[in-house]
PDB file of C-alpha atoms and ligand atoms in Angstrom:
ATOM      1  CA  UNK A   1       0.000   0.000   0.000  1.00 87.00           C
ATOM      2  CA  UNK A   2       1.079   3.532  -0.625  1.00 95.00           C
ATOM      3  CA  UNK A   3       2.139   5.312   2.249  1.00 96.00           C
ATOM      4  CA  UNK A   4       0.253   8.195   1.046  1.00 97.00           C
ATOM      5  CA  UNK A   5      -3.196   6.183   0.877  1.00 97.00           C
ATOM      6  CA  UNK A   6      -2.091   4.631   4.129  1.00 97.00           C
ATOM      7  CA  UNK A   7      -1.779   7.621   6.191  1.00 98.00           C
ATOM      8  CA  UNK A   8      -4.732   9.731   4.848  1.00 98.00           C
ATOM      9  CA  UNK A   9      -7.451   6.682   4.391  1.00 97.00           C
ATOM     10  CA  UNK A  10      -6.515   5.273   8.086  1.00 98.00           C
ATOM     11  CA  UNK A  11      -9.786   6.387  10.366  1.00 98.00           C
ATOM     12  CA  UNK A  12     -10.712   5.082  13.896  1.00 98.00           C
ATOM     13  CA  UNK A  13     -12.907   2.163  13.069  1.00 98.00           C
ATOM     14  CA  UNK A  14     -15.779   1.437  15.656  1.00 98.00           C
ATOM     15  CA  UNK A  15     -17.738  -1.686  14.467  1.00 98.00           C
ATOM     16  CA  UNK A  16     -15.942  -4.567  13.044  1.00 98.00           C
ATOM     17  CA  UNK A  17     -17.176  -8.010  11.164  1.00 97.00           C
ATOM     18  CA  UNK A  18     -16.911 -11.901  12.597  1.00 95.00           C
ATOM     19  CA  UNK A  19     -14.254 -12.348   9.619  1.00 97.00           C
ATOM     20  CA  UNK A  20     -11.432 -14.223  11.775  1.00 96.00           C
ATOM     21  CA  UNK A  21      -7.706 -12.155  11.585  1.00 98.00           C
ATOM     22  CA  UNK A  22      -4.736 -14.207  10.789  1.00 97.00           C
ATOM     23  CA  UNK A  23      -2.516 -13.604  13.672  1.00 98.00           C
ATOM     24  CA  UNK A  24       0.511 -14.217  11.009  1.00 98.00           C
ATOM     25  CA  UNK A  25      -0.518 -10.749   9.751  1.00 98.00           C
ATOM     26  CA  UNK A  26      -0.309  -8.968  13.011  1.00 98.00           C
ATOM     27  CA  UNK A  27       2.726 -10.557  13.557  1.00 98.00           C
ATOM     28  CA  UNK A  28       4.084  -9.080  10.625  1.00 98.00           C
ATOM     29  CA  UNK A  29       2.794  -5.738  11.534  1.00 98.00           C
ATOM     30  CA  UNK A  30       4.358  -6.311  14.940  1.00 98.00           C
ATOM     31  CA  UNK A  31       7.752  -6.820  13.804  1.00 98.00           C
ATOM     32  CA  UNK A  32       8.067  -4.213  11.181  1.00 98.00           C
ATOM     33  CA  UNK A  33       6.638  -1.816  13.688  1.00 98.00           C
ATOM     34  CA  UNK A  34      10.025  -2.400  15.507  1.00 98.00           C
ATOM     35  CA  UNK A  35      11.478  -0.325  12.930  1.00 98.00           C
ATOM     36  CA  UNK A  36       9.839   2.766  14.804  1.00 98.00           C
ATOM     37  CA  UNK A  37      11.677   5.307  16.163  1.00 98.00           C
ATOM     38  CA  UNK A  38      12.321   6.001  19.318  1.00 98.00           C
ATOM     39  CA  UNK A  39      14.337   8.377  21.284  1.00 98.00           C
ATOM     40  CA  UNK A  40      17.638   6.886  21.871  1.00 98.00           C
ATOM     41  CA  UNK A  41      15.987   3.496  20.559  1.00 98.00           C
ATOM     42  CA  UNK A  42      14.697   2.714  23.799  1.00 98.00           C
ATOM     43  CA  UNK A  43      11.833   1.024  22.018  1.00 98.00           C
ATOM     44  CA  UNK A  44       9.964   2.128  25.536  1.00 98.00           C
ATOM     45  CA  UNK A  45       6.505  -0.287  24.360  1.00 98.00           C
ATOM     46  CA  UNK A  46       5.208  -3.286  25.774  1.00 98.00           C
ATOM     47  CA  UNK A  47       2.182  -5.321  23.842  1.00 98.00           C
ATOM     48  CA  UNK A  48      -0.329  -8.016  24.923  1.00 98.00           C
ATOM     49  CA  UNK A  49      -2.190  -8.860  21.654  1.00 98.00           C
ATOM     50  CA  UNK A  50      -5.387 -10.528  23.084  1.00 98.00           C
ATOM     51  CA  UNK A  51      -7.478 -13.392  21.238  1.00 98.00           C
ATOM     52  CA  UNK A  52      -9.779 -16.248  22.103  1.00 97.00           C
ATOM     53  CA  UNK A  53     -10.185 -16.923  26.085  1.00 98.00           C
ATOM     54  CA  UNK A  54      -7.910 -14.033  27.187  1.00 98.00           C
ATOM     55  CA  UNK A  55      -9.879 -11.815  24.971  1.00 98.00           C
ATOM     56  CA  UNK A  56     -13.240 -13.038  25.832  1.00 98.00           C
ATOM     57  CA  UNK A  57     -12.355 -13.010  29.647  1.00 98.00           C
ATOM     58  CA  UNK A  58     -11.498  -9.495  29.720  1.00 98.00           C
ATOM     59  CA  UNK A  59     -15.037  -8.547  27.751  1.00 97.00           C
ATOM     60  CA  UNK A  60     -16.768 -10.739  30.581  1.00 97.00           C
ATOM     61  CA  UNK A  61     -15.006  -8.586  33.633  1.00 98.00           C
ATOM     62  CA  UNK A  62     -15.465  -5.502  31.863  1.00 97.00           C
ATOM     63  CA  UNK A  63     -19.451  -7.025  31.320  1.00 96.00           C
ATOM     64  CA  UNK A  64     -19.762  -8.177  34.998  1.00 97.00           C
ATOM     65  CA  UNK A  65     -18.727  -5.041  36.802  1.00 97.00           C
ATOM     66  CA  UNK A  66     -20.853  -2.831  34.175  1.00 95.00           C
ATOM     67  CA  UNK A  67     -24.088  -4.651  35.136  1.00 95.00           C
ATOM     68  CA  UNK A  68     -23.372  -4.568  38.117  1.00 96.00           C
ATOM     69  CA  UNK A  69     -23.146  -0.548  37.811  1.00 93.00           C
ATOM     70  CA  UNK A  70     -19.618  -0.431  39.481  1.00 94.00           C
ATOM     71  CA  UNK A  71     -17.843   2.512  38.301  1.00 92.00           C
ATOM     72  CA  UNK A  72     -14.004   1.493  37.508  1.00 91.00           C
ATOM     73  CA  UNK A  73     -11.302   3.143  39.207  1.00 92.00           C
ATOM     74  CA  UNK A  74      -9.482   6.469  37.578  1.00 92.00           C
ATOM     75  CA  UNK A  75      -6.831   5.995  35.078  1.00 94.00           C
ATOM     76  CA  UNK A  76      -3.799   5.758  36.315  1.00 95.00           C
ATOM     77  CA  UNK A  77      -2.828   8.699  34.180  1.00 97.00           C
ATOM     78  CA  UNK A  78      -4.808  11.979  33.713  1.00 96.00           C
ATOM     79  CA  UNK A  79      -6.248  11.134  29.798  1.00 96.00           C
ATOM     80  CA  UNK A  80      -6.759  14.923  29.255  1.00 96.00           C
ATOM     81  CA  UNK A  81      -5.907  17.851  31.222  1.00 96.00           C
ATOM     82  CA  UNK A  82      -8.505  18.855  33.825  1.00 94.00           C
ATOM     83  CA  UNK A  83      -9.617  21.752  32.126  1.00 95.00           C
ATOM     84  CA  UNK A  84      -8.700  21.421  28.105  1.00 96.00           C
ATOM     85  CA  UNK A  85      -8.230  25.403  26.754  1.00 96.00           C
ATOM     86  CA  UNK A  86      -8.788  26.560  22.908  1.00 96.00           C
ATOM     87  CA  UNK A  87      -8.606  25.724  20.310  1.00 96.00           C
ATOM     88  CA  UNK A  88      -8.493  21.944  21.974  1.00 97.00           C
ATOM     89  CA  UNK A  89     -11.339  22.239  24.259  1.00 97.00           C
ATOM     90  CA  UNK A  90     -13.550  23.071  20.448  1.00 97.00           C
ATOM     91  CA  UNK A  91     -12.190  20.143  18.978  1.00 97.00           C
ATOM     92  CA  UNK A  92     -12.586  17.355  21.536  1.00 97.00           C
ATOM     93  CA  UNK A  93     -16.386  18.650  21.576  1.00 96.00           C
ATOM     94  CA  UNK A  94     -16.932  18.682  17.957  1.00 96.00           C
ATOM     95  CA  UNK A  95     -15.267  14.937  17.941  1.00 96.00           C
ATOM     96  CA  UNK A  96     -17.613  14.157  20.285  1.00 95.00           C
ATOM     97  CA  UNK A  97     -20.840  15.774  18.326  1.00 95.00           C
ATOM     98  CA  UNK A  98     -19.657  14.475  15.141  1.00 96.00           C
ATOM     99  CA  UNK A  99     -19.301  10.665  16.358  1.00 96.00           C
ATOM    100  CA  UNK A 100     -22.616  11.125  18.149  1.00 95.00           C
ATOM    101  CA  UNK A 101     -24.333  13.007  15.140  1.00 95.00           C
ATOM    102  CA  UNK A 102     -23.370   9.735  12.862  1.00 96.00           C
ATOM    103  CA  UNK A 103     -24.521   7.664  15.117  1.00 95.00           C
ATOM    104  CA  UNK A 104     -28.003   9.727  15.275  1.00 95.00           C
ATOM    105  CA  UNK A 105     -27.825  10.046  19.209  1.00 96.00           C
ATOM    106  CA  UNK A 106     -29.261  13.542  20.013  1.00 94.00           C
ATOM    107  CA  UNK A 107     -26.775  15.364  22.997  1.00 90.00           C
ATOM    108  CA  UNK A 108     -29.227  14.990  25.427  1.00 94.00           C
ATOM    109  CA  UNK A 109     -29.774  11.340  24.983  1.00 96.00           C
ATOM    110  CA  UNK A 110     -27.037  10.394  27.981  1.00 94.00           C
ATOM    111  CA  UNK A 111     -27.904   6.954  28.245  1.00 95.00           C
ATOM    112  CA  UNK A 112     -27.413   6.520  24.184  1.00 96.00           C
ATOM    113  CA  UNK A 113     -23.948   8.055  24.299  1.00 95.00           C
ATOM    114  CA  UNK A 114     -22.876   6.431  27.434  1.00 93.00           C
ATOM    115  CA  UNK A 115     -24.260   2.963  25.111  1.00 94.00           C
ATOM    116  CA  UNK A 116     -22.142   3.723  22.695  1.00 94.00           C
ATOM    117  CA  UNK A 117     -19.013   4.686  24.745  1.00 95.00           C
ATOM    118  CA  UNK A 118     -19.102   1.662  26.996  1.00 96.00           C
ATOM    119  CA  UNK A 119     -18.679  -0.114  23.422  1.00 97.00           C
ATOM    120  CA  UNK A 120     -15.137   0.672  23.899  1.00 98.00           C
ATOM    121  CA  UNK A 121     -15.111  -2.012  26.881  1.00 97.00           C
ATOM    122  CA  UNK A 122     -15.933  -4.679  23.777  1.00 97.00           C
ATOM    123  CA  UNK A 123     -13.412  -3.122  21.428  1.00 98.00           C
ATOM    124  CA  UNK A 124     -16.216  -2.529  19.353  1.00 98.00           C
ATOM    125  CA  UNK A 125     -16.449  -5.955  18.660  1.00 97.00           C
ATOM    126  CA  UNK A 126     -13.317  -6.320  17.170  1.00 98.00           C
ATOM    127  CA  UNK A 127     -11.618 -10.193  16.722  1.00 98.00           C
ATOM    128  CA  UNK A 128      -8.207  -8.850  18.295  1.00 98.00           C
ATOM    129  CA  UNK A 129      -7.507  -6.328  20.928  1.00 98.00           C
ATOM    130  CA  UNK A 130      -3.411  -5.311  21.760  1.00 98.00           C
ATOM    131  CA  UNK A 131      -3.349  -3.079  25.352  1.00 98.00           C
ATOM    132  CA  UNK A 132      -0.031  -1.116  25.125  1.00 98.00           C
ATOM    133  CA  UNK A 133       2.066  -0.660  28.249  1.00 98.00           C
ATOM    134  CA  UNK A 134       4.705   1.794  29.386  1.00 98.00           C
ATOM    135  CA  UNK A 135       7.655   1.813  32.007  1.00 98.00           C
ATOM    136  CA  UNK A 136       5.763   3.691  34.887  1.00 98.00           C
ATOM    137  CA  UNK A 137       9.367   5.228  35.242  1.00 98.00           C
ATOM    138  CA  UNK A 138       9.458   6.964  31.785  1.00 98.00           C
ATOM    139  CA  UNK A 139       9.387  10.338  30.668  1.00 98.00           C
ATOM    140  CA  UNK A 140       7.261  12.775  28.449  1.00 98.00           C
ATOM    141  CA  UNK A 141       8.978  11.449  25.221  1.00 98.00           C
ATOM    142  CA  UNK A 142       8.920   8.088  25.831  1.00 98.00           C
ATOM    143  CA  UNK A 143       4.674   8.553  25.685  1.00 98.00           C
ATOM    144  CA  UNK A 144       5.654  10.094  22.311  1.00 98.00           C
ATOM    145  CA  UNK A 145       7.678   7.104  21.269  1.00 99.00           C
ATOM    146  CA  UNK A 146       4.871   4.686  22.009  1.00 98.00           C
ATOM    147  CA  UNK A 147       2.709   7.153  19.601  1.00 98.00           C
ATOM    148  CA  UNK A 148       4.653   6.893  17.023  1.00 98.00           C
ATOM    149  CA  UNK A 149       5.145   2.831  17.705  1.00 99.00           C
ATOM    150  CA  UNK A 150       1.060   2.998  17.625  1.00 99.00           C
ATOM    151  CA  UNK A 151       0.794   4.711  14.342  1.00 98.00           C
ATOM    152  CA  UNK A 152       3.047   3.214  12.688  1.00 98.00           C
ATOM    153  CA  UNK A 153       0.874   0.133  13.656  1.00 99.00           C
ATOM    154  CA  UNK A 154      -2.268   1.508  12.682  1.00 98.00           C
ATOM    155  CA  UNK A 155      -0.704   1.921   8.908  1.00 98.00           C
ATOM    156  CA  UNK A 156       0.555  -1.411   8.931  1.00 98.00           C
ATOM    157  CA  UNK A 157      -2.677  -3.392   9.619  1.00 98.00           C
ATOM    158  CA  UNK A 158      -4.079  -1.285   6.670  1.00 98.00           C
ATOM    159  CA  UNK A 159      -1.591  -3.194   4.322  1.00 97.00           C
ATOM    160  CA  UNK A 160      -2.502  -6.217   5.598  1.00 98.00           C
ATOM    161  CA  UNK A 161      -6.121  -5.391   5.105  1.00 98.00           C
ATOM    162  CA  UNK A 162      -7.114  -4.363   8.653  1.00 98.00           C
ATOM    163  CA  UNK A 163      -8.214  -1.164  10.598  1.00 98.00           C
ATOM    164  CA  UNK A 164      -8.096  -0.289  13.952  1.00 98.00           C
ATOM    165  CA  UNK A 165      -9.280   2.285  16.472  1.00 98.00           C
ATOM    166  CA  UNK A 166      -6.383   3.727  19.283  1.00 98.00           C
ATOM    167  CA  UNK A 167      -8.661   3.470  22.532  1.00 98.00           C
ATOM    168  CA  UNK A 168      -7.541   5.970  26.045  1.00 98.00           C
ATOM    169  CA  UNK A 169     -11.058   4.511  27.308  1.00 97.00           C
ATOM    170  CA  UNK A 170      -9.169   1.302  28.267  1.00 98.00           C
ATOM    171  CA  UNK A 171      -6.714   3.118  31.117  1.00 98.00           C
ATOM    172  CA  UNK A 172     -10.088   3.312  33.117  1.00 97.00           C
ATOM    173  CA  UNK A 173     -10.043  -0.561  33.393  1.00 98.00           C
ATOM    174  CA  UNK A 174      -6.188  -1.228  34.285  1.00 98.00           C
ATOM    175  CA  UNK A 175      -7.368  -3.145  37.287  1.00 98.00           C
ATOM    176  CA  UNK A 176      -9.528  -5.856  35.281  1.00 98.00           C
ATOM    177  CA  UNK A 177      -6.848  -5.706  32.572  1.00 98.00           C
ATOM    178  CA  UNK A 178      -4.715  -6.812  35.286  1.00 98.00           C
ATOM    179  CA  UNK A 179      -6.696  -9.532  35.952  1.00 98.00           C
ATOM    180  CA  UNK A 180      -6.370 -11.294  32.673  1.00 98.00           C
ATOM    181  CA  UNK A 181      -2.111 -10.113  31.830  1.00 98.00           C
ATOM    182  CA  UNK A 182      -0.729  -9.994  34.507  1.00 98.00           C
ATOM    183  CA  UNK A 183       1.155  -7.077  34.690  1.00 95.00           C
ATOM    184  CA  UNK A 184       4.677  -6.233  36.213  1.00 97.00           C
ATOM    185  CA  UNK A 185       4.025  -3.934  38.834  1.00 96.00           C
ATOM    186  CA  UNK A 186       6.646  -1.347  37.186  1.00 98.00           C
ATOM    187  CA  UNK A 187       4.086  -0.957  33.945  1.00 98.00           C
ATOM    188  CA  UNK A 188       1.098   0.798  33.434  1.00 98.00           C
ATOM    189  CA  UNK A 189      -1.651   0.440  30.823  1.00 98.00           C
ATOM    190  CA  UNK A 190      -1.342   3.355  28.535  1.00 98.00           C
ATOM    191  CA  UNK A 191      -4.023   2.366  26.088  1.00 98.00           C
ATOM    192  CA  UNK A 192      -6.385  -0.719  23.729  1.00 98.00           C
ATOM    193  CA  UNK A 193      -6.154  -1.181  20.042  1.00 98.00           C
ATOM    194  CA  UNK A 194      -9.336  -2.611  18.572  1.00 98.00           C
ATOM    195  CA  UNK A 195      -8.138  -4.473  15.144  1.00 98.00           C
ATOM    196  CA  UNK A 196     -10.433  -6.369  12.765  1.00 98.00           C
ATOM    197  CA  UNK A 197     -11.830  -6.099   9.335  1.00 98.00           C
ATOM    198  CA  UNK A 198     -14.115  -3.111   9.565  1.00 98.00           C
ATOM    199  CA  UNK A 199     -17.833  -3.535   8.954  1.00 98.00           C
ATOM    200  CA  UNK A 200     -18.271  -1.524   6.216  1.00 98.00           C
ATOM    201  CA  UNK A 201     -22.293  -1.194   6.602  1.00 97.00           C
ATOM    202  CA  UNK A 202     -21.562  -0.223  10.530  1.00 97.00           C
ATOM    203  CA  UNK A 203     -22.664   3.916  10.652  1.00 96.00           C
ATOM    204  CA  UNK A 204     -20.624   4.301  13.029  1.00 97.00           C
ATOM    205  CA  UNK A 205     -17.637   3.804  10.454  1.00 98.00           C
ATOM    206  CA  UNK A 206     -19.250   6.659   7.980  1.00 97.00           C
ATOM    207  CA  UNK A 207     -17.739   9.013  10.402  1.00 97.00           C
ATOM    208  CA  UNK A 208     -15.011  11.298   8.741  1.00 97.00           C
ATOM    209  CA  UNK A 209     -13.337  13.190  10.787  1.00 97.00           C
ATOM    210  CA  UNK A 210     -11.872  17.161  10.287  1.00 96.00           C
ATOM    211  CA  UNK A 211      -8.777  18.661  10.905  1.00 97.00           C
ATOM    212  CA  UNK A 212      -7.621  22.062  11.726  1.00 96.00           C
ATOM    213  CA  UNK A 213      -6.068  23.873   8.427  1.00 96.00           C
ATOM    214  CA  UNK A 214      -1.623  24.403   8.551  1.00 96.00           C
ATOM    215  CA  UNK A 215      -2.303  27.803   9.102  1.00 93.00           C
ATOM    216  CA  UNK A 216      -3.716  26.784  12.854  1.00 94.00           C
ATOM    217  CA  UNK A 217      -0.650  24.490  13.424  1.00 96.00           C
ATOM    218  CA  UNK A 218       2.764  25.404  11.267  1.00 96.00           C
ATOM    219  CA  UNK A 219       4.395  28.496  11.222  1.00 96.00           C
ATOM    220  CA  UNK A 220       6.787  29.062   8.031  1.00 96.00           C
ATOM    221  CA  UNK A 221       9.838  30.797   9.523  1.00 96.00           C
ATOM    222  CA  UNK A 222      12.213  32.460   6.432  1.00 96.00           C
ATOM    223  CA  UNK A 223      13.532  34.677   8.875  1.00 97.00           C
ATOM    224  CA  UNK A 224      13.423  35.154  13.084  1.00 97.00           C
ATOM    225  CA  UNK A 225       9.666  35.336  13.958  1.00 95.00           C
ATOM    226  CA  UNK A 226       7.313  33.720  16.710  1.00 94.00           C
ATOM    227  CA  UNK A 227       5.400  31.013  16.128  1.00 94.00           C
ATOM    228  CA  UNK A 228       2.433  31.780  15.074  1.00 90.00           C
ATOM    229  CA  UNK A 229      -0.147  28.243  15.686  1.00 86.00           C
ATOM    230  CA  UNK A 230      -3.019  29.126  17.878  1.00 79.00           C
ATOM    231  CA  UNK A 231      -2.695  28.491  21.106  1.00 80.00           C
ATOM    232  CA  UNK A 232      -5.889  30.539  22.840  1.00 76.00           C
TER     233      UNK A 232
HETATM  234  C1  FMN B 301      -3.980   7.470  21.792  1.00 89.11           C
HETATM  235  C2  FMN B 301      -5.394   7.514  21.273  1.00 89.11           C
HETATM  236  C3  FMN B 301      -6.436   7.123  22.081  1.00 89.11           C
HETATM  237  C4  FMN B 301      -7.758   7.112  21.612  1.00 89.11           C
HETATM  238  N1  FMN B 301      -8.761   6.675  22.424  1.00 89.11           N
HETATM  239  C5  FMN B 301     -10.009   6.513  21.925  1.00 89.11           C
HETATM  240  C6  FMN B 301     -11.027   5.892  22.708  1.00 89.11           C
HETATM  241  O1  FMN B 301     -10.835   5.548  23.864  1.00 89.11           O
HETATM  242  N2  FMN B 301     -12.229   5.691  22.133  1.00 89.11           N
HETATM  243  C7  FMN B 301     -12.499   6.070  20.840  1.00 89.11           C
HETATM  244  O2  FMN B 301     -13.623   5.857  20.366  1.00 89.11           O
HETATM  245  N3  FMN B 301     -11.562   6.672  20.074  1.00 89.11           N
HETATM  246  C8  FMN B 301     -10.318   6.882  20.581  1.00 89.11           C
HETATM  247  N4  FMN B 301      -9.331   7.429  19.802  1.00 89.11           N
HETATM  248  C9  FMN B 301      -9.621   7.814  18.424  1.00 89.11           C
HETATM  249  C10 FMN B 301      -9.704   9.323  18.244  1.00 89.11           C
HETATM  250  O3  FMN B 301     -10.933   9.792  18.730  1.00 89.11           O
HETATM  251  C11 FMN B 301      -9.506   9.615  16.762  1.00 89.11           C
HETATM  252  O4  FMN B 301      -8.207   9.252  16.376  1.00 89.11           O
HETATM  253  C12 FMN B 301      -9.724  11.083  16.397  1.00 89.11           C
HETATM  254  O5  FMN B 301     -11.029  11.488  16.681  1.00 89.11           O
HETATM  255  C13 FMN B 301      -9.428  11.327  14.916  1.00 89.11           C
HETATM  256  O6  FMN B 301     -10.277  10.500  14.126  1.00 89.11           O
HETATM  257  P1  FMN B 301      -9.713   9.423  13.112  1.00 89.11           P
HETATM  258  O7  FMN B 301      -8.809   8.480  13.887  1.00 89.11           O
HETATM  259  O8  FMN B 301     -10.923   8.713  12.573  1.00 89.11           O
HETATM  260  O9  FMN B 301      -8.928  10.143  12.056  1.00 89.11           O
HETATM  261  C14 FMN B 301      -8.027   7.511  20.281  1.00 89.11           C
HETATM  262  C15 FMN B 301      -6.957   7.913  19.464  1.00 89.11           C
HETATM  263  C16 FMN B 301      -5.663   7.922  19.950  1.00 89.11           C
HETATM  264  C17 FMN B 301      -4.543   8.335  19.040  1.00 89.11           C
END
């Protein structure tokens, strides 16, 4: 696949068919995604690819403790800041209204987006799910190593016919992921890839999402100058 066509047709995919993966392809992905880079090559990322039992025990703790109406403990790593400023704060909420709008649940209807976000919990369904882990010791660049490690997964798995969706909503359930890989106590869940053949008739998957235009993020410097991305 063209890198080109990988990068810009790659979307978070939220509904995925029965159609079995062949591990062998993962494992492919897997090991050319050690060609990443990483500060230093530290190669800072740890991967549990779950399938069969493993995967099907974690989707029955999630199942049992959300019938049960448990809430699950924080994450062990604040997902967003507190209080997300412009222009972020704008684009988180149009995410969230354009996922919702596709999916025809009005913003009022709580219980329907709360339905569709505790999908997450089945990773949406998908045949495989990977939970990445980092060194609990590691540093602000590290994170960014294991986000380029994920990416550069997510293009992958589109050669090999797949898609994925990146999933944050997983560091709320460290402690039942826990239960099923055990975990050295030095690492901490950082996030869930969902990875499957996407179901194309899904309208959940219809959802294309925007992006803000250069002139929001680069700043062409041809002499001394500030940088001029918006930041308020
Ligand atoms: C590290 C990371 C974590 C994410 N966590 C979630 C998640 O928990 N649930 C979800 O539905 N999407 C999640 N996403 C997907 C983003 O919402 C998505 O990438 C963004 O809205 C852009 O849309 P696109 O991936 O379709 O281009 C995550 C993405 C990344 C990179």
């Amino acid at each position: 696949m063209d890198i080109t066509e990988a990068v810009t047709g790659r979307r978070s995919v939220r509904a995925f068919t029965d159609e079995p993966v062949d591990l062998a392809g993962i494992e492919r992905v897997l090991e050319q995604a050690q060609r990443a880079a990483s500060g230093g090559n530290l190669q800072p990322w740890h991967v549990a690819v779950l399938t069969g039992d493993a995967l099907q025990a974690l989707r029955s703790k999630v199942g049992e403790r959300l019938s049960s109406g448990e809430r699950p403990p924080s994450p062990e790593y604040p997902v967003y800041p507190d209080t997300l400023w412009e222009p972020y704060r704008s684009r988180r909420f149009q995410n969230g209204e354009q996922l919702y709008a596709t999916l025809g649940i009005a913003r009022e209807d709580k219980a329907g987006r709360m339905t569709s976000f505790v999908r997450n919990w089945d990773f949406f369904g998908a045949p495989v799910g990977l939970l990445l882990f980092v060194d609990r010791g590691m540093n602000h660049p590290q994170w960014a190593d294991l986000g380029i490690w994920l990416q550069t997964v997510m293009l992958l798995l589109r050669a090999e016919g797949l898609e994925s969706c990146a999933q944050e909503a997983w560091s709320a359930q460290h402690d039942l992921v826990a239960q099923v890989v055990d975990v050295p106590d030095q690492l901490m869940l950082f996030c869930g890839l969902a990875i499957g053949h996407e179901d194309t008739s899904a309208p959940v998957n219809a959802l294309r999402t925007t992006r803000a235009p250069l002139d929001e993020v680069v700043t062409w410097l041809d002499e001394p100058g500030p940088l001029t991305s918006r930041t308020t």
